[in-house]
């Protein structure tokens, strides 16, 4: 990795060994920044506070060697990345303003892709993970991960059935608890629909009735106006001497017709006047018909006004003034659909109850399968951790895993008992430790001293590492609280793990660092920064001096040097 402008690191290159690499240095020298850098390459959260003061951005670049058919390589190729001579190049940039960018194989990619690749590349184990493993919920998750498909397959089916059961139970509760409210709603809908049905409104009827009422209310004045207009156009039979428009136009037409042969232009005007006479005749005829058909019946007017009042009442209660009767009809349509839903509640309750009971039976069977698989995995897992503890100077310690259930009258039936259940099954998982023969197994948080707890957690992590199909494991000071012979055994165990995978350990223990195939020293310059020369590979005399410092606090102690040489010699001894 190349790290620039991250925390105390100005510009440094970290080259990790294919086997076991130990990262050491004074407290505050920047060892943690190495872990943080790797975390950024793995899609970790980008904190702008990590950017070195005065820099515009922090940049971490990594070169990871992998097979072309490795899952991470295939996933990267899907995103458009390319391998560079068998290596995948990854970079992550975090600006001082908090913006983050990621590149994989020369292509800009979402940061989320880095996290996807990380699942197949690196398993990070640190003190935070240890503290998390003290919680029973995390211990159950850890056991499930160790069990693999034996738990994962039934757990996926169980989780899907559990989600459906919650949805069904929620809907059933909502229907039953709101039964009174829904009954009241149904009664109101029925009343409204019955009231509308009694009136039987028609679309646009209110507009038509308003026009008819206007016409009937002014029938006399309309009839009088039509008669006067008709007389002006066609004459009045009671006044044969009177002059009307039709007679005048007819006279004009006759006058022009007598001379039209002498001038074509005048003939054209004669034709237009003839058309005007025809139009006047049509209008006069329609006026006569209008006057004859006009109904001035007050009974009809009363009936129209009564009908309009009934429609107005419906509009006021169920519609809107803007859309009139049409809005009432829309309300009735929606109300009918809703009433069908409400009236179908009893049938729906029966359906949901049957589905709920079926899902509970299904959950019982799946929960039993989960419990059986976890019990089998717990036995194997506890045996593997106990064996690891024997390699970590705790030969008499015994680890067991308690897989238990809590009785609950509202739970599901498992093993002939009604037990509480949740989204992950019915099991509570707890890691127990008996540190010496005769001791009662107790939860690891209560049954282990600080040093013992670190070794138990390291044993758990090593067992996990054996079940994780990733090529690289990072341990961040998981050896805290360990010293003496136990520390030597921790180093020996990590070296053994490094024979089958790449192992990176950030440590303050010389007993652990001595077992590394490569030891990197992180040190600051006088101005408090870590530069390119601040991360160095220690070999020969330089490594002895660093181990001496870690042992005695300074490099020139003769006894510390002798002890350092002894540690290196012991680490080279396969036994």
XYZ file of C-alpha atoms in Angstrom, residues 1-574:
574
model
C 0.000 0.000 0.000
C 0.988 3.616 -0.549
C -0.461 6.016 2.024
C -0.434 9.786 1.603
C -1.683 12.564 3.891
C -3.539 10.222 6.247
C -3.332 11.088 9.938
C 0.307 11.274 11.006
C 1.445 9.634 7.758
C 2.707 12.114 5.178
C 3.816 9.667 2.478
C 4.693 6.039 3.147
C 4.786 2.692 1.358
C 3.834 -0.511 3.192
C 4.806 -3.813 1.569
C 3.331 -6.840 3.304
C 4.908 -10.288 3.314
C 3.084 -13.220 1.695
C 3.303 -15.014 5.071
C 3.303 -13.332 8.488
C 3.920 -9.567 8.661
C 4.207 -7.827 12.020
C 3.755 -4.034 12.204
C 5.437 -2.474 15.227
C 6.444 0.966 16.462
C 6.165 3.387 19.351
C 2.704 4.239 20.672
C 1.276 6.998 18.473
C 3.747 6.346 15.673
C 1.003 5.554 13.215
C 0.577 1.775 13.367
C -3.193 2.244 13.579
C -3.093 4.325 10.388
C -1.883 1.224 8.571
C -5.048 -0.564 9.698
C -7.146 2.503 8.870
C -5.634 2.623 5.380
C -6.542 -0.961 4.741
C -10.027 -0.227 6.056
C -10.434 2.573 3.513
C -9.338 0.266 0.705
C -11.997 -2.175 1.929
C -14.796 0.378 1.680
C -14.694 1.667 5.263
C -16.296 4.963 6.278
C -14.464 8.031 4.981
C -13.830 10.418 7.874
C -12.502 13.827 6.721
C -10.855 14.171 10.140
C -8.355 11.542 8.959
C -6.964 13.906 6.310
C -3.630 15.316 7.388
C -3.824 18.971 8.415
C -2.902 21.209 5.487
C -3.548 18.532 2.851
C -6.403 18.672 0.338
C -7.036 14.940 0.435
C -5.838 11.619 1.821
C -5.017 8.904 -0.721
C -4.539 5.175 -0.176
C -3.454 2.954 -3.056
C -3.182 -0.818 -2.865
C -1.841 -3.554 -5.133
C -3.362 -6.958 -4.440
C -2.045 -10.059 -6.179
C -4.742 -12.630 -6.959
C -5.694 -15.382 -9.355
C -7.680 -14.289 -12.433
C -10.474 -16.681 -11.426
C -10.660 -15.449 -7.807
C -14.153 -14.235 -6.781
C -12.841 -10.703 -6.164
C -11.188 -10.600 -9.590
C -14.369 -11.760 -11.321
C -16.484 -9.214 -9.435
C -14.026 -6.444 -10.303
C -14.126 -7.416 -13.991
C -17.925 -7.188 -13.890
C -17.475 -3.564 -12.818
C -15.151 -2.900 -15.765
C -11.823 -3.248 -13.930
C -8.767 -4.980 -15.356
C -5.985 -6.926 -13.662
C -2.479 -5.513 -14.071
C -0.078 -8.437 -14.490
C -2.029 -10.599 -12.043
C -2.679 -7.757 -9.580
C -5.721 -5.638 -8.835
C -5.011 -1.956 -8.265
C -7.353 -0.227 -5.791
C -7.301 3.403 -4.682
C -9.415 5.459 -2.318
C -9.359 9.256 -2.017
C -10.916 11.196 0.860
C -11.022 14.986 0.539
C -10.797 17.386 3.469
C -14.421 18.337 2.717
C -15.542 14.732 3.171
C -15.966 13.664 -0.461
C -14.822 10.144 -1.253
C -13.832 8.483 -4.529
C -12.819 4.920 -5.347
C -11.024 3.359 -8.311
C -10.573 -0.334 -9.062
C -8.450 -1.580 -11.934
C -8.310 1.870 -13.505
C -12.088 2.419 -13.356
C -14.039 4.785 -11.136
C -16.458 2.681 -9.064
C -18.951 3.176 -6.196
C -17.375 2.838 -2.765
C -19.822 0.020 -2.074
C -17.942 -2.148 -4.568
C -14.862 -2.021 -2.327
C -16.890 -3.487 0.528
C -18.098 -6.275 -1.784
C -14.531 -7.088 -2.782
C -13.418 -6.980 0.844
C -15.631 -9.968 1.702
C -13.468 -12.110 -0.572
C -10.109 -10.458 0.155
C -9.495 -9.644 3.818
C -10.908 -10.639 7.195
C -10.236 -7.948 9.794
C -10.097 -9.004 13.445
C -9.535 -6.387 16.104
C -10.269 -5.424 19.672
C -13.603 -3.963 18.583
C -14.567 -7.371 17.211
C -13.551 -8.956 20.513
C -15.786 -6.636 22.505
C -18.628 -7.315 20.109
C -18.204 -11.066 20.588
C -18.971 -10.629 24.276
C -22.612 -9.975 23.356
C -24.793 -13.107 23.000
C -26.375 -11.811 19.773
C -22.932 -11.523 18.167
C -21.999 -14.953 19.471
C -25.043 -16.422 17.716
C -24.046 -14.646 14.504
C -20.500 -15.963 14.890
C -21.712 -19.520 15.384
C -23.978 -19.224 12.338
C -21.073 -17.998 10.221
C -18.930 -20.899 11.421
C -21.700 -23.419 10.682
C -21.919 -22.293 7.049
C -24.686 -23.622 4.797
C -25.921 -26.021 7.467
C -27.419 -22.980 9.218
C -27.518 -20.446 6.367
C -29.960 -22.458 4.213
C -32.674 -23.081 6.848
C -32.066 -19.610 8.302
C -32.871 -17.975 4.960
C -36.128 -19.945 4.721
C -36.932 -19.216 8.359
C -36.310 -15.474 7.952
C -38.634 -15.331 4.919
C -41.390 -17.199 6.782
C -40.877 -14.981 9.842
C -41.248 -11.810 7.756
C -44.445 -13.132 6.193
C -45.805 -14.156 9.600
C -45.188 -10.658 10.967
C -46.968 -9.125 7.991
C -49.945 -11.486 8.321
C -50.158 -11.023 12.098
C -49.972 -7.248 11.684
C -52.760 -7.185 9.128
C -54.872 -9.542 11.235
C -54.384 -7.401 14.338
C -55.202 -4.251 12.387
C -58.457 -5.734 11.111
C -59.599 -7.156 14.440
C -58.613 -4.227 16.668
C -60.252 -1.758 14.327
C -63.399 -3.845 13.861
C -65.645 -1.256 15.546
C -64.179 1.622 13.555
C -64.528 -0.329 10.339
C -68.145 -1.234 11.170
C -68.927 2.436 11.738
C -67.268 3.318 8.467
C -69.316 0.657 6.676
C -72.570 2.016 8.171
C -71.764 5.539 7.019
C -70.953 4.302 3.538
C -74.196 2.318 3.315
C -76.224 5.327 4.448
C -74.578 7.571 1.876
C -74.918 5.065 -0.955
C -78.589 4.478 -0.078
C -79.226 8.234 -0.033
C -77.607 8.660 -3.452
C -79.437 5.634 -4.850
C -82.771 7.088 -3.699
C -82.174 10.277 -5.707
C -80.649 8.463 -8.704
C -78.612 11.410 -10.021
C -77.419 11.413 -13.624
C -74.119 12.746 -14.914
C -74.450 16.442 -15.873
C -78.074 16.543 -14.690
C -77.563 19.532 -12.387
C -76.263 21.653 -15.270
C -79.206 20.747 -17.502
C -81.744 21.454 -14.752
C -80.172 24.827 -13.988
C -80.625 25.848 -17.638
C -84.226 24.604 -17.674
C -85.075 26.450 -14.465
C -83.641 29.649 -15.907
C -85.793 29.226 -19.033
C -89.010 28.376 -17.168
C -88.563 31.257 -14.752
C -88.560 33.776 -17.614
C -91.046 32.066 -19.945
C -93.338 35.103 -20.447
C -90.567 37.536 -21.331
C -88.938 34.988 -23.607
C -92.239 34.317 -25.422
C -92.970 38.041 -25.830
C -89.507 38.718 -27.221
C -89.824 35.850 -29.693
C -93.198 37.099 -30.924
C -91.944 40.681 -31.392
C -88.909 39.437 -33.276
C -91.081 37.172 -35.453
C -93.427 40.075 -36.322
C -90.446 42.264 -37.264
C -89.133 39.622 -39.617
C -92.329 38.074 -41.035
C -95.075 40.578 -40.271
C -98.058 40.646 -37.914
C -101.323 39.057 -39.071
C -103.257 41.559 -36.994
C -101.554 44.467 -38.840
C -101.611 43.660 -42.570
C -100.440 47.164 -43.407
C -97.347 46.911 -41.273
C -93.886 46.741 -42.846
C -91.605 43.758 -41.983
C -88.058 42.884 -42.854
C -89.065 39.941 -45.003
C -91.307 42.086 -47.227
C -88.656 44.760 -47.591
C -85.987 42.235 -48.571
C -88.396 40.596 -51.036
C -89.039 44.018 -52.606
C -85.374 44.705 -52.941
C -84.840 41.327 -54.571
C -87.644 41.929 -57.111
C -86.240 45.359 -58.034
C -82.810 43.917 -58.841
C -84.121 40.853 -60.587
C -85.895 43.054 -63.159
C -82.630 44.626 -64.329
C -79.951 41.985 -63.534
C -79.636 41.033 -67.204
C -78.106 44.412 -67.921
C -75.218 44.075 -65.455
C -73.764 40.824 -64.065
C -72.492 42.643 -60.946
C -75.985 43.700 -60.046
C -77.155 40.133 -60.670
C -74.691 38.858 -58.092
C -76.069 41.273 -55.526
C -79.574 40.098 -56.365
C -78.545 36.508 -55.544
C -77.092 37.549 -52.197
C -80.321 39.440 -51.326
C -82.270 36.313 -52.289
C -80.140 34.271 -49.856
C -80.790 36.886 -47.197
C -84.539 36.492 -47.733
C -84.275 32.716 -47.300
C -82.263 33.162 -44.082
C -84.848 35.637 -42.720
C -87.580 33.126 -43.478
C -85.746 30.331 -41.626
C -85.162 32.505 -38.562
C -88.741 33.678 -38.541
C -89.955 30.062 -38.687
C -87.735 29.034 -35.761
C -88.964 32.008 -33.718
C -92.567 30.953 -34.331
C -91.764 27.369 -33.272
C -89.871 28.573 -30.169
C -92.849 30.655 -29.035
C -95.261 27.778 -29.605
C -93.066 25.207 -27.769
C -92.171 27.403 -24.802
C -93.664 25.807 -21.665
C -94.712 28.278 -19.047
C -96.142 25.551 -16.787
C -95.502 26.561 -13.137
C -95.886 22.915 -12.040
C -92.928 21.930 -14.200
C -90.870 24.768 -12.749
C -91.682 23.593 -9.213
C -90.660 20.035 -10.084
C -87.342 21.236 -11.540
C -86.551 23.337 -8.456
C -87.395 20.414 -6.158
C -85.074 18.114 -8.136
C -82.301 20.710 -8.048
C -82.654 21.000 -4.259
C -82.253 17.231 -3.851
C -79.148 17.231 -6.053
C -77.686 20.249 -4.226
C -78.034 18.417 -0.898
C -76.124 15.417 -2.294
C -73.408 17.666 -3.709
C -73.031 19.424 -0.363
C -72.656 16.095 1.532
C -70.753 13.900 -0.903
C -69.337 16.043 -3.697
C -67.918 19.437 -4.547
C -69.483 22.589 -5.977
C -66.900 22.688 -8.764
C -67.734 19.245 -10.180
C -71.395 19.036 -9.105
C -73.288 15.771 -9.542
C -70.302 14.097 -11.236
C -68.306 14.350 -7.985
C -71.197 12.678 -6.129
C -71.153 9.797 -8.608
C -67.358 9.454 -8.150
C -67.813 9.299 -4.358
C -70.428 6.599 -4.783
C -68.069 4.543 -6.959
C -65.237 4.774 -4.442
C -67.606 4.096 -1.564
C -68.920 0.932 -3.218
C -65.394 -0.439 -3.625
C -64.482 0.396 -0.038
C -67.711 -1.135 1.283
C -66.888 -4.390 -0.493
C -63.502 -4.376 1.268
C -65.088 -3.745 4.658
C -67.831 -6.314 4.159
C -65.139 -8.846 3.224
C -63.334 -8.488 6.590
C -64.839 -11.626 8.106
C -63.712 -13.696 5.150
C -60.301 -12.006 5.209
C -59.921 -12.689 8.920
C -60.560 -16.388 8.309
C -57.990 -16.429 5.478
C -55.347 -14.612 7.532
C -55.936 -16.796 10.588
C -55.445 -19.943 8.520
C -52.275 -18.533 6.923
C -50.922 -17.449 10.321
C -51.442 -20.904 11.808
C -49.763 -22.506 8.805
C -46.791 -20.163 9.054
C -46.370 -20.905 12.763
C -46.196 -24.628 11.984
C -43.648 -23.913 9.241
C -41.593 -21.763 11.641
C -41.639 -24.546 14.220
C -40.144 -27.021 11.756
C -37.527 -24.556 10.475
C -36.640 -23.436 14.015
C -36.076 -27.066 15.002
C -33.784 -27.529 11.992
C -31.862 -24.382 12.992
C -31.521 -25.550 16.590
C -30.226 -28.948 15.493
C -27.714 -27.405 13.069
C -26.514 -24.894 15.657
C -26.136 -27.596 18.286
C -23.971 -29.687 15.974
C -21.889 -26.644 14.953
C -21.568 -25.538 18.587
C -19.970 -28.856 19.511
C -17.425 -28.606 16.690
C -16.771 -24.905 17.309
C -16.236 -25.345 21.069
C -13.872 -28.270 20.461
C -11.855 -26.234 17.926
C -11.570 -23.218 20.278
C -10.594 -25.465 23.189
C -7.878 -26.994 21.014
C -6.622 -23.535 20.062
C -6.491 -22.535 23.746
C -4.214 -25.489 24.414
C -1.824 -23.929 21.874
C -2.119 -20.577 23.644
C -0.817 -21.727 27.057
C -4.273 -22.579 28.420
C -4.039 -26.394 28.236
C -6.672 -27.039 30.895
C -9.280 -24.530 29.723
C -12.485 -25.826 28.237
C -14.912 -23.856 26.080
C -18.530 -24.844 25.619
C -21.367 -23.159 23.763
C -24.780 -23.050 25.375
C -27.603 -23.149 22.824
C -30.839 -22.632 24.729
C -34.411 -21.397 24.338
C -36.761 -19.365 26.527
C -40.256 -20.662 27.158
C -43.045 -18.369 25.989
C -46.772 -19.249 25.939
C -47.141 -17.089 22.819
C -44.144 -18.662 21.087
C -43.753 -21.468 18.551
C -43.491 -25.140 19.421
C -39.983 -26.601 19.326
C -39.111 -29.891 20.962
C -42.530 -30.121 22.568
C -42.243 -26.690 24.221
C -43.591 -23.264 23.340
C -40.546 -21.004 23.111
C -39.883 -17.376 22.214
C -38.890 -16.727 18.633
C -37.409 -13.874 16.604
C -36.080 -13.127 13.136
C -33.045 -15.416 13.690
C -34.829 -18.377 15.239
C -35.542 -19.496 18.787
C -31.982 -19.984 20.008
C -29.927 -17.961 22.445
C -26.218 -18.675 22.061
C -23.601 -18.008 24.727
C -19.911 -18.855 24.848
C -18.884 -20.359 28.211
C -15.391 -20.867 29.634
C -14.110 -23.170 32.351
C -10.483 -21.883 32.736
C -9.298 -24.887 34.777
C -10.487 -28.365 35.779
C -13.292 -28.288 38.339
C -14.378 -24.774 37.433
C -17.980 -24.251 36.426
C -18.403 -22.931 32.867
C -19.287 -19.264 32.972
C -19.913 -16.627 30.278
C -16.536 -15.594 28.870
C -17.063 -11.972 29.939
C -17.300 -13.151 33.570
C -15.250 -16.325 33.598
C -11.945 -15.064 32.162
C -9.256 -12.655 33.324
C -7.997 -9.954 30.960
C -5.180 -12.071 29.572
C -7.360 -15.153 29.361
C -10.079 -13.217 27.582
C -7.628 -12.011 24.946
C -6.429 -15.533 24.326
C -9.985 -16.891 24.176
C -10.902 -14.186 21.701
C -7.775 -14.858 19.655
C -8.606 -18.577 19.628
C -12.113 -17.720 18.439
C -10.680 -15.467 15.733
C -8.241 -18.158 14.592
C -11.052 -20.707 14.360
C -13.065 -18.206 12.356
C -10.060 -17.588 10.148
C -9.913 -21.280 9.383
C -13.530 -21.205 8.211
C -13.283 -17.945 6.222
C -12.311 -18.493 2.562
C -10.273 -15.287 2.362
C -6.547 -15.119 1.599
C -5.588 -12.378 4.086
C -6.239 -11.880 7.820
C -5.527 -8.687 9.718
C -5.239 -8.822 13.499
C -5.157 -5.409 15.158
C -3.620 -5.771 18.642
C -5.774 -8.783 19.519
C -2.874 -9.825 21.761
C -3.564 -6.986 24.228
C -3.442 -8.191 27.830
C -1.230 -11.161 26.965
C 2.369 -11.544 28.053
C 5.122 -13.982 28.952
C 4.809 -17.561 27.753
C 1.260 -16.971 26.528
C 2.538 -14.223 24.222
C 5.070 -16.630 22.755
C 2.298 -19.142 22.075
C 0.183 -16.411 20.449
C 3.067 -15.647 18.093
C 3.604 -19.319 17.373
C -0.123 -19.806 16.596
C -0.231 -16.837 14.240
C 2.872 -18.125 12.458
C 1.173 -21.486 12.015
C -1.903 -19.777 10.557
C 0.379 -17.832 8.176
C 1.497 -21.075 6.545
C -1.864 -21.271 4.761
C -2.760 -17.577 4.453
C -1.341 -14.074 4.565
C -1.421 -12.752 8.142
C -0.863 -9.123 9.144
C -0.585 -8.332 12.853
C -0.312 -4.900 14.449
C 1.337 -5.684 17.777
C 3.245 -4.253 20.714
C 4.516 -7.655 21.860
C 8.085 -8.653 20.883
C 7.179 -12.298 21.508
C 4.619 -12.048 18.693
C 6.736 -9.900 16.359
C 9.619 -12.370 16.591
C 7.575 -15.019 14.793
C 6.878 -12.798 11.783
C 8.371 -13.537 8.397
C 8.694 -9.772 7.919
C 8.672 -7.011 10.531
C 7.745 -3.459 9.565
C 8.681 -0.533 11.766
C 6.522 2.594 11.724
C 8.323 5.630 13.128
C 7.872 9.382 13.026
C 10.358 12.008 11.962
C 11.298 14.931 14.172
C 8.354 16.994 12.921
C 5.881 14.334 14.055
C 5.014 12.883 10.651
C 5.589 9.519 9.025
C 7.354 9.961 5.678
C 8.274 7.561 2.897
C 11.265 6.422 4.919
C 9.125 6.104 8.046
C 7.939 2.555 7.271
C 10.922 0.262 6.959
C 11.498 -3.466 6.705
C 13.617 -4.638 9.635
C 16.313 -7.205 9.028
C 19.327 -8.468 10.950
C 20.681 -5.936 13.435
C 17.822 -3.488 12.878
C 15.266 -6.090 13.859
C 17.190 -7.060 16.969
C 17.327 -3.393 17.985
C 13.551 -2.980 17.535
C 12.780 -6.145 19.506
C 15.139 -4.899 22.223
C 13.237 -1.602 22.349
C 9.958 -3.456 22.603
C 11.358 -5.585 25.428
C 13.213 -3.008 27.516
C 12.170 0.398 26.236
C 15.535 1.158 24.587
C 17.718 -0.519 21.995
C 21.069 -0.663 23.795
C 20.225 -2.982 26.680
C 22.547 -5.983 26.519
C 20.073 -8.228 28.307
C 17.268 -7.066 26.005
C 19.412 -7.802 22.953
C 20.163 -11.260 24.275
C 16.478 -11.854 24.910
C 15.614 -10.578 21.423
C 18.098 -12.947 19.824
C 16.677 -15.762 21.940
C 13.132 -14.917 20.757
C 14.193 -14.960 17.114
C 15.971 -18.271 17.584
C 12.895 -19.770 19.289
C 10.656 -18.506 16.504
C 12.802 -20.261 13.907
C 12.456 -23.521 15.840
C 9.424 -25.346 14.402
